[in-house]
C-alpha positions as MATLAB code, in Angstrom:
seq = 'MIWVLYGEEEFLRMARRKALLDELLKDLPRDFALQTVRGKAFTPARLTEFYEMAFGSPYKVIVLLEGESLGKAELKALATYFQNPSPTNHLIIEFHQEEAPSLPKREGIHYEKFSRLPARKVAAWLEEQAKAMQLKLPPESVSFLVEAVGTDLRLLYQTLQTLALSGIVLTPTQIAEALGLHPQYNVYRLVDVLAEKNYPLAWEIFVYMAEDTRSFPVASILWSLQQFYQRLMVLYAIAGKGSKLTQEAIQQKLGLRYAFQARPYQIAFGRYTLREVQEALRVLYETDARMKGLVGARSGESALMLHLATSLLRRELPAL';
ca = [
      99.720  123.767  -56.607;
     101.661  120.514  -56.460;
     101.266  117.517  -58.750;
     102.929  114.105  -57.839;
     102.789  111.819  -60.817;
     103.984  108.192  -60.109;
     103.681  104.746  -61.536;
     105.606  102.506  -64.037;
     103.648  103.594  -67.254;
     106.028  106.261  -68.516;
     104.044  107.212  -71.635;
     100.836  108.000  -69.701;
     102.958  110.046  -66.969;
     104.607  112.049  -69.693;
     101.243  112.709  -71.628;
      99.740  114.027  -68.262;
     102.819  116.112  -67.602;
     102.594  117.630  -71.051;
      98.870  118.406  -70.679;
      99.597  120.141  -67.229;
     102.392  122.230  -68.698;
     100.195  123.220  -71.637;
      97.319  124.199  -69.153;
      99.663  126.003  -66.760;
     101.958  127.762  -69.149;
      99.600  128.587  -71.988;
     101.025  131.860  -73.443;
     103.744  132.452  -70.901;
     107.344  132.445  -72.141;
     108.614  128.957  -71.381;
     112.341  130.065  -71.298;
     111.491  132.081  -68.290;
     108.426  130.410  -66.834;
     109.510  126.717  -66.980;
     112.342  125.259  -64.890;
     113.275  121.603  -65.129;
     115.298  119.754  -62.583;
     116.366  116.159  -62.663;
     116.415  114.138  -59.431;
     120.255  113.705  -59.198;
     120.795  117.439  -59.592;
     118.358  118.403  -56.782;
     119.849  119.147  -53.382;
     118.173  120.618  -50.382;
     119.848  123.815  -50.968;
     118.016  124.294  -54.181;
     114.690  124.469  -52.398;
     115.010  128.283  -52.366;
     114.668  128.217  -56.151;
     111.157  126.857  -55.806;
     110.080  130.055  -54.198;
     111.754  132.497  -56.675;
     109.583  134.419  -59.142;
     110.245  134.042  -62.844;
     111.461  137.005  -64.748;
     108.640  138.526  -66.863;
     106.022  136.039  -65.703;
     103.383  136.095  -62.955;
     104.691  132.584  -61.775;
     106.827  129.743  -62.874;
     106.406  125.985  -63.041;
     109.066  123.724  -61.744;
     109.230  120.298  -63.113;
     111.318  117.657  -60.978;
     111.988  114.509  -62.902;
     113.430  111.107  -61.827;
     112.047  111.592  -58.246;
     112.778  107.963  -57.559;
     116.505  108.759  -57.504;
     116.228  111.211  -54.529;
     117.780  110.291  -51.267;
     116.425  110.591  -47.814;
     117.832  114.204  -47.283;
     116.241  115.294  -50.581;
     112.865  113.732  -49.806;
     112.978  115.330  -46.361;
     113.588  118.697  -47.999;
     110.775  118.159  -50.343;
     108.420  117.263  -47.519;
     109.320  120.481  -45.860;
     108.365  122.345  -49.042;
     105.045  120.407  -49.257;
     104.173  121.814  -45.828;
     104.831  125.475  -46.979;
     104.693  125.656  -50.771;
     105.173  128.739  -52.826;
     101.925  130.584  -52.897;
     102.350  131.486  -56.647;
     104.658  128.807  -58.255;
     103.609  125.358  -59.338;
     105.510  122.097  -58.839;
     105.210  118.875  -60.844;
     107.173  115.870  -59.674;
     107.527  112.513  -61.436;
     108.358  109.135  -59.726;
     108.975  106.003  -61.857;
     107.743  103.607  -59.173;
     104.466  101.935  -58.292;
     104.473  102.985  -54.627;
     103.235  106.414  -53.683;
     106.166  108.510  -52.496;
     106.334  109.060  -48.773;
     105.569  112.863  -48.940;
     102.798  114.899  -47.142;
      99.241  114.896  -48.271;
      97.232  118.019  -47.950;
      94.986  120.414  -49.755;
      96.492  121.616  -53.074;
      98.639  118.486  -53.541;
      97.399  116.072  -56.110;
      98.709  112.426  -56.349;
      98.062  110.680  -59.636;
      99.045  107.087  -60.380;
      99.964  105.648  -63.753;
     100.279  101.910  -63.774;
     101.016   99.691  -66.781;
      97.772   98.680  -68.522;
      96.644   95.076  -68.798;
      96.317   93.839  -72.278;
      92.437   94.372  -72.496;
      92.830   98.044  -71.427;
      95.603   98.377  -73.861;
      93.274   97.510  -76.636;
      90.681  100.001  -75.495;
      93.500  102.781  -75.310;
      94.595  101.805  -78.784;
      91.096  102.308  -80.144;
      90.931  105.646  -78.560;
      94.246  106.828  -79.921;
      93.257  105.561  -83.503;
      90.051  107.452  -83.267;
      91.779  110.594  -82.257;
      94.123  110.211  -85.393;
      90.900  109.472  -87.518;
      91.994  105.949  -88.257;
      89.560  103.063  -88.478;
      90.939   99.975  -86.802;
      88.655   96.762  -87.020;
      88.762   94.663  -83.846;
      91.019   92.220  -85.700;
      93.453   95.003  -86.353;
      93.482   96.132  -82.732;
      94.220   92.519  -81.623;
      96.835   92.067  -84.428;
      98.628   95.363  -83.406;
      98.800   94.316  -79.671;
     100.003   90.800  -80.553;
     102.604   92.030  -83.075;
     104.030   95.138  -81.315;
     103.299   94.293  -77.672;
     101.840   96.410  -74.900;
     104.413   99.260  -74.787;
     102.133  102.271  -75.302;
     105.008  104.460  -76.622;
     105.807  101.888  -79.283;
     102.125  101.306  -80.117;
     101.609  105.170  -80.428;
     104.658  105.527  -82.694;
     103.339  102.588  -84.812;
      99.968  104.290  -85.165;
     101.745  107.468  -86.232;
     103.579  105.437  -88.956;
     100.375  103.546  -90.089;
      98.592  106.874  -90.483;
     100.535  107.376  -93.721;
      99.170  104.095  -95.129;
      95.452  105.012  -95.200;
      92.460  105.559  -93.024;
      91.102  101.936  -92.712;
      93.664   99.448  -91.697;
      93.297   95.670  -91.867;
      95.736   93.214  -90.484;
      97.145   92.497  -93.887;
      97.576   96.258  -94.536;
      99.273   96.717  -91.182;
     101.645   93.795  -91.881;
     102.577   95.192  -95.221;
     103.092   98.799  -93.724;
     105.319   97.468  -90.997;
     107.278   95.307  -93.425;
     106.027   92.001  -91.885;
     105.270   88.865  -93.686;
     101.403   88.589  -94.101;
     101.496   85.014  -92.644;
     104.731   84.906  -90.599;
     103.852   87.060  -87.614;
     103.042   86.691  -83.862;
      99.359   86.673  -84.566;
      99.606   83.683  -86.993;
     102.230   82.061  -84.702;
      99.733   81.732  -81.842;
      97.066   80.324  -84.322;
      99.411   77.586  -85.683;
     100.549   76.650  -82.099;
      96.911   76.306  -81.028;
      96.547   74.049  -84.068;
      99.675   72.142  -83.091;
     100.953   72.688  -86.630;
     104.541   72.415  -85.496;
     106.159   72.322  -89.042;
     104.572   75.766  -89.837;
     105.365   77.021  -86.316;
     109.070   76.212  -86.932;
     109.046   78.206  -90.222;
     107.639   81.298  -88.493;
     110.190   80.996  -85.691;
     113.027   80.710  -88.241;
     111.658   83.691  -90.197;
     111.449   85.735  -86.918;
     114.944   84.661  -85.840;
     116.288   86.334  -89.097;
     114.609   89.538  -88.242;
     114.701   90.073  -84.458;
     114.520   93.876  -84.898;
     110.941   93.406  -86.116;
     110.386   90.476  -83.790;
     112.151   91.099  -80.526;
     112.291   87.966  -78.436;
     110.828   89.833  -75.412;
     107.662   90.630  -77.406;
     107.333   87.034  -78.660;
     107.665   85.760  -75.159;
     105.008   88.067  -73.888;
     102.472   87.007  -76.562;
     103.071   83.244  -76.107;
     103.039   83.589  -72.271;
      99.606   85.269  -72.552;
      98.453   82.419  -74.716;
      99.512   79.500  -72.595;
      98.609   81.219  -69.291;
      95.130   81.876  -70.496;
      94.815   78.198  -71.770;
      95.946   77.203  -68.320;
      93.267   79.256  -66.687;
      90.651   77.764  -69.269;
      91.603   74.153  -68.099;
      91.320   75.269  -64.422;
      87.855   76.797  -64.727;
      86.304   74.616  -67.415;
      87.794   71.334  -66.915;
      88.973   68.968  -69.741;
      86.305   67.503  -71.984;
      84.042   70.553  -71.766;
      82.551   71.953  -75.023;
      82.980   75.681  -75.060;
      81.813   78.245  -77.546;
      83.958   81.307  -78.419;
      81.503   83.541  -76.608;
      81.761   81.311  -73.424;
      85.624   81.496  -73.680;
      85.514   85.189  -74.183;
      83.487   85.615  -70.993;
      85.627   83.216  -68.943;
      88.947   84.749  -70.023;
      87.758   88.301  -69.969;
      88.632   88.849  -73.683;
      87.600   91.984  -75.355;
      86.379   90.415  -78.590;
      84.823   86.916  -79.261;
      87.159   86.238  -82.187;
      90.126   86.343  -79.806;
      88.797   83.207  -78.339;
      89.345   81.169  -81.414;
      92.867   79.835  -80.761;
      91.885   78.972  -77.191;
      88.877   77.040  -78.435;
      91.051   75.049  -80.893;
      93.879   74.472  -78.422;
      91.502   73.421  -75.651;
      90.698   70.071  -77.464;
      94.355   69.404  -78.595;
      96.603   70.141  -75.551;
      96.841   68.248  -72.301;
      97.261   70.162  -69.112;
     100.711   68.715  -68.818;
     101.773   70.012  -72.403;
     100.475   73.551  -71.431;
     102.599   73.340  -68.150;
     105.594   72.318  -70.166;
     105.267   75.102  -72.691;
     105.122   77.606  -69.871;
     108.243   76.130  -68.325;
     110.070   76.637  -71.562;
     108.889   80.131  -71.867;
     109.900   81.043  -68.398;
     113.278   79.416  -68.850;
     113.786   81.357  -72.062;
     112.855   84.460  -70.353;
     115.468   83.876  -67.565;
     118.063   82.997  -70.109;
     117.279   86.245  -72.012;
     117.849   88.153  -68.736;
     121.082   86.425  -68.016;
     119.662   84.386  -64.985;
     120.160   81.005  -66.644;
     123.049   79.758  -68.785;
     125.189   81.951  -70.969;
     123.889   85.034  -72.781;
     123.344   84.612  -76.383;
     122.138   86.958  -79.251;
     118.430   87.430  -80.167;
     118.408   85.135  -83.147;
     120.103   82.347  -81.286;
     117.690   82.849  -78.265;
     114.679   82.673  -80.751;
     115.821   79.368  -82.172;
     116.491   77.975  -78.625;
     112.792   78.922  -77.745;
     111.620   77.270  -81.018;
     113.629   74.030  -80.553;
     112.618   73.795  -76.843;
     108.907   74.555  -77.395;
     108.498   72.377  -80.478;
     110.776   69.798  -79.206;
     112.926   69.367  -82.462;
     116.505   69.588  -83.317;
     118.163   72.230  -85.228;
     118.800   71.301  -88.916;
     122.355   70.270  -89.655;
     124.555   72.836  -91.230;
];
């Protein structure tokens, strides 16, 4: 049997690979029954190893990682193997790419794609993981975790493992304390005060984050704020200025998982103009380009956070 695992969501790919290995190897001695090869180490000449029997085992499982690094000659050799695979051994190949690799498709070859999850599906996944760990996460806590940590599944899973030491029922305040975050100075609160146009408090939160970019990486803050302003832009496009919207109506229009998540959009909808939303998005995209070195000179995380704050809130840095 052959499994081709591909897609850019590495955490889910790795989880699937682990599950396959547990199923295929069971009580077999892994030192003999498991062979791991990385893409750059694979050559067409090594194809003969895929047919070799394992010592002291009825079959072996070959795992070929980093398939995206394979060249044309290596892919051609794999295609040959796909046409005539070992009748006993198993092969698992991973590709960190969204496109399906150009390899043969036939009976006994399984292609499985693992794309990055949108924020709404991340929330559902987070709830499932918490349940498996016997943790109780209220909807507010799920939303808080996604806003504070981001949508990286590996980081979210590690965070859940850390939180499991703090108790079974986890409120946003308990999570903030467990992660060493200020109960009010966090991404969740930042979105709220920006929705309210409470710029003085937003400035205080940005400054707090700039002093601890390890807990508040700029990339994570940018993602959360882009989500907020992009959804606000969508709301203006589909509802029109002047509309009176309930949280439930906004939840439905924006496809939010919980009604309470619509609260900042309901507040901001009556306070922002469309032009202000567009300008906020421009600032966020410019900061993202600056972070990636595409615009201006590279700067440290703290300086970049303050640049974002001064540009978004349109205020000057305090004199030293």
